[in-house]
Amino acid sequence: MRILIVEDEPTLGNQLKTTLEQNGYAVDLSVDGEDGHFMGSTEEYDAVVLDLGLPEIDGLTVLGMWRREGRNFPVLVLTARDSWSDKVAGLDAGADDYLAKPFQTEELIARLRALIRRATGNASSELTAGDVRLDTRSGRVTLKGEPVKLTAQEYKLLSYLMHHKGKVVSRTELIEHIYDQDFDRDSNTIEVFVTRIRKKLGADVITTIRGLGYSLDDPADQPRG
Amino acid sequence: MRILIVEDEPTLGNQLKTTLEQNGYAVDLSVDGEDGHFMGSTEEYDAVVLDLGLPEIDGLTVLGMWRREGRNFPVLVLTARDSWSDKVAGLDAGADDYLAKPFQTEELIARLRALIRRATGNASSELTAGDVRLDTRSGRVTLKGEPVKLTAQEYKLLSYLMHHKGKVVSRTELIEHIYDQDFDRDSNTIEVFVTRIRKKLGADVITTIRGLGYSLDDPADQPRG
DNA sequence: TCTTCGACGATCAGGATACGCATGTGCTCT
DNA sequence: AGAGCACATGCGTATCCTGATCGTCGAAGA
């Protein structure tokens, strides 16, 4: 899962970045509206944390530009305390949620989780596909009820696939969402992790679609003859 | 837009109902968890406003039951002030948003708007022609509901034809869109892939227009005798 | 209207190739 | 020291392109 933070205050921004990274997200940090807008317009994010009080370009403006460009990633807006008129304006400008400063980082994470879950169409914190069960809250994976130990990258990859169950996910899409920005595309790490996951969870969890990418299917969703 | 309110306190409940109705929503009001759960399970709502502090059955329980039943309407949870642990629990139980009491009704409406927009704003990515169905998001193709396995090139070609349904597409146009820039024009790869697609999806999906190219027609669009 | 012929499209099969898989190796961070 | 990761290499195979042959359509002439 790839997150963009647009926050002009370096202390808070870096703290958020660290916290989110510890929670398994790939995080990019932007310190002003212009750069933030550019990042959000050109890169693929699963969610954006946007501070409204930015120098130069206002956060609301950035948000409006994104929405007019057709960018529809979930946006969590950070507002000053008690300015609920700002919040309403933000929501109407296309924000999906807001959080008043100061806030508990724990709450930020819970809200981000909910946002991402909602955006990808899953209501429960548990994702299932066949015998595989993934709890996004605790970060645990089980196979037929038996707990399975996954490494960080394996978990990220599986998690992204399960969030997009049934969809064909290209290699580049996976790379973009698992790693942040600069990463050597000419490497086969994705294949390697797919192999590892298959070893741990069974070869049939992840389907390869040659020339397009990978796909994780729930047999229950495909009543075929 | 149809809204369900589950709120045990009559004063607040009726006030909400009135306000929402004034804003153009069709509102049902439930005063306890059991009835509320029943309503949400049997009727179709575009969004639900759920109070967590209910007598008999707790709001979180109701929410959990809905989600387990596969109900995925957006849920806005009402919590007591300052109990952010409740909020986190609610979000993790499958709520899409929350609001702490007391709140501005204006804010409630703004949030509901955002919720509904988010839930219904996902445009369909499906193209159909006769019995053939192509989901551009998932990269899946089905024939009469049965999944059909296409190779990358076959998929690209079919996808382009379905995006230009009813139009005659020349061979060169297909080549230009399937391959990048320079490609040997003196080859019959297009014909080969058309043949393969016809084998998998039926000969009548793609019509040949001699001397011009190919065309994919939806029989539904051509009500002829 | 029927037949014939030319041109265009459809089909087939074999070799080339890119693709994805599964190793192994060394680096880095705990 | 160990685990996890990025990266490199070799191998097997599905997929693709090519070129040749076969089939079909349609126009022109009888």
PDB file of N, CA, C and O (backbone and C1' of nucleotides) in Angstrom, chain A residues 171 188 195 198-199 208 210 214, chain C residues 18-25:
ATOM      1  N   ARG A 171       2.855  -6.265 -12.959  1.00  0.00           N
ATOM      2  CA  ARG A 171       4.081  -6.233 -12.179  1.00  0.00           C
ATOM      3  C   ARG A 171       4.432  -4.799 -11.752  1.00  0.00           C
ATOM      4  O   ARG A 171       4.783  -4.537 -10.609  1.00  0.00           O
ATOM      5  N   ASN A 188      13.665  -8.851 -10.713  1.00  0.00           N
ATOM      6  CA  ASN A 188      12.589  -9.830 -10.675  1.00  0.00           C
ATOM      7  C   ASN A 188      12.109 -10.121  -9.259  1.00  0.00           C
ATOM      8  O   ASN A 188      11.637 -11.214  -8.961  1.00  0.00           O
ATOM      9  N   THR A 195       6.829 -16.487  -5.887  1.00  0.00           N
ATOM     10  CA  THR A 195       7.259 -17.860  -5.681  1.00  0.00           C
ATOM     11  C   THR A 195       7.228 -18.234  -4.199  1.00  0.00           C
ATOM     12  O   THR A 195       6.715 -19.291  -3.816  1.00  0.00           O
ATOM     13  N   ARG A 198       3.742 -18.612  -2.880  1.00  0.00           N
ATOM     14  CA  ARG A 198       3.146 -19.851  -3.377  1.00  0.00           C
ATOM     15  C   ARG A 198       3.651 -21.049  -2.581  1.00  0.00           C
ATOM     16  O   ARG A 198       2.907 -21.987  -2.316  1.00  0.00           O
ATOM     17  N   LYS A 199       4.910 -20.996  -2.208  1.00  0.00           N
ATOM     18  CA  LYS A 199       5.461 -22.107  -1.432  1.00  0.00           C
ATOM     19  C   LYS A 199       4.770 -22.217  -0.079  1.00  0.00           C
ATOM     20  O   LYS A 199       4.563 -23.302   0.451  1.00  0.00           O
ATOM     21  N   THR A 208      -1.014 -16.734 -12.564  1.00  0.00           N
ATOM     22  CA  THR A 208      -0.228 -15.919 -13.474  1.00  0.00           C
ATOM     23  C   THR A 208      -1.000 -15.707 -14.761  1.00  0.00           C
ATOM     24  O   THR A 208      -1.507 -16.650 -15.341  1.00  0.00           O
ATOM     25  N   ARG A 210      -0.053 -14.493 -18.188  1.00  0.00           N
ATOM     26  CA  ARG A 210       1.123 -14.184 -18.987  1.00  0.00           C
ATOM     27  C   ARG A 210       0.985 -12.884 -19.732  1.00  0.00           C
ATOM     28  O   ARG A 210      -0.001 -12.656 -20.415  1.00  0.00           O
ATOM     29  N   TYR A 214      -0.392 -10.690 -12.410  1.00  0.00           N
ATOM     30  CA  TYR A 214      -0.877 -11.739 -11.531  1.00  0.00           C
ATOM     31  C   TYR A 214      -2.305 -11.442 -11.094  1.00  0.00           C
ATOM     32  O   TYR A 214      -2.789 -10.315 -11.194  1.00  0.00           O
TER      33      TYR A 214
ATOM     34  P    DA C  18      13.178 -11.616 -27.722  1.00  0.00           P
ATOM     35  O5'  DA C  18      12.083 -10.980 -26.770  1.00  0.00           O
ATOM     36  C5'  DA C  18      10.719 -11.068 -27.143  1.00  0.00           C
ATOM     37  C4'  DA C  18       9.904 -11.737 -26.044  1.00  0.00           C
ATOM     38  C3'  DA C  18      10.127 -11.167 -24.647  1.00  0.00           C
ATOM     39  O3'  DA C  18       8.866 -10.910 -24.078  1.00  0.00           O
ATOM     40  C1'  DA C  18      10.326 -13.521 -24.601  1.00  0.00           C
ATOM     41  P    DC C  19       8.703 -10.017 -22.810  1.00  0.00           P
ATOM     42  O5'  DC C  19       8.067 -11.029 -21.767  1.00  0.00           O
ATOM     43  C5'  DC C  19       7.043 -11.917 -22.208  1.00  0.00           C
ATOM     44  C4'  DC C  19       6.945 -13.065 -21.242  1.00  0.00           C
ATOM     45  C3'  DC C  19       7.120 -12.645 -19.787  1.00  0.00           C
ATOM     46  O3'  DC C  19       5.899 -12.860 -19.115  1.00  0.00           O
ATOM     47  C1'  DC C  19       8.373 -14.615 -20.306  1.00  0.00           C
ATOM     48  P    DG C  20       5.672 -12.267 -17.657  1.00  0.00           P
ATOM     49  O5'  DG C  20       5.894 -13.544 -16.738  1.00  0.00           O
ATOM     50  C5'  DG C  20       5.189 -14.725 -17.044  1.00  0.00           C
ATOM     51  C4'  DG C  20       5.827 -15.900 -16.342  1.00  0.00           C
ATOM     52  C3'  DG C  20       6.040 -15.709 -14.833  1.00  0.00           C
ATOM     53  O3'  DG C  20       5.593 -16.884 -14.190  1.00  0.00           O
ATOM     54  C1'  DG C  20       8.040 -16.396 -15.849  1.00  0.00           C
ATOM     55  P    DC C  21       5.595 -16.979 -12.607  1.00  0.00           P
ATOM     56  O5'  DC C  21       6.733 -18.065 -12.360  1.00  0.00           O
ATOM     57  C5'  DC C  21       6.586 -19.339 -12.973  1.00  0.00           C
ATOM     58  C4'  DC C  21       7.759 -20.224 -12.615  1.00  0.00           C
ATOM     59  C3'  DC C  21       8.096 -20.256 -11.120  1.00  0.00           C
ATOM     60  O3'  DC C  21       8.151 -21.596 -10.700  1.00  0.00           O
ATOM     61  C1'  DC C  21      10.027 -19.723 -12.412  1.00  0.00           C
ATOM     62  P    DA C  22       8.172 -21.935  -9.157  1.00  0.00           P
ATOM     63  O5'  DA C  22       9.705 -22.245  -8.943  1.00  0.00           O
ATOM     64  C5'  DA C  22      10.328 -23.195  -9.796  1.00  0.00           C
ATOM     65  C4'  DA C  22      11.827 -23.170  -9.584  1.00  0.00           C
ATOM     66  C3'  DA C  22      12.244 -23.118  -8.111  1.00  0.00           C
ATOM     67  O3'  DA C  22      13.230 -24.109  -7.882  1.00  0.00           O
ATOM     68  C1'  DA C  22      13.327 -21.433  -9.329  1.00  0.00           C
ATOM     69  P    DT C  23      13.384 -24.702  -6.444  1.00  0.00           P
ATOM     70  O5'  DT C  23      14.965 -24.893  -6.312  1.00  0.00           O
ATOM     71  C5'  DT C  23      15.732 -23.821  -5.797  1.00  0.00           C
ATOM     72  C4'  DT C  23      16.847 -23.491  -6.761  1.00  0.00           C
ATOM     73  C3'  DT C  23      18.078 -22.991  -6.032  1.00  0.00           C
ATOM     74  O3'  DT C  23      19.017 -24.047  -5.945  1.00  0.00           O
ATOM     75  C1'  DT C  23      17.457 -21.532  -7.839  1.00  0.00           C
ATOM     76  P    DG C  24      20.029 -24.044  -4.707  1.00  0.00           P
ATOM     77  O5'  DG C  24      21.060 -22.883  -5.040  1.00  0.00           O
ATOM     78  C5'  DG C  24      21.672 -22.839  -6.328  1.00  0.00           C
ATOM     79  C4'  DG C  24      22.488 -21.568  -6.454  1.00  0.00           C
ATOM     80  C3'  DG C  24      23.325 -21.237  -5.207  1.00  0.00           C
ATOM     81  O3'  DG C  24      24.627 -20.839  -5.603  1.00  0.00           O
ATOM     82  C1'  DG C  24      21.911 -19.401  -5.763  1.00  0.00           C
ATOM     83  P    DT C  25      25.772 -20.678  -4.485  1.00  0.00           P
ATOM     84  O5'  DT C  25      25.976 -19.113  -4.402  1.00  0.00           O
ATOM     85  C5'  DT C  25      26.130 -18.353  -5.603  1.00  0.00           C
ATOM     86  C4'  DT C  25      26.231 -16.878  -5.258  1.00  0.00           C
ATOM     87  C3'  DT C  25      26.981 -16.578  -3.960  1.00  0.00           C
ATOM     88  O3'  DT C  25      27.891 -15.511  -4.177  1.00  0.00           O
ATOM     89  C1'  DT C  25      24.876 -15.542  -3.916  1.00  0.00           C
TER      90       DT C  25
END
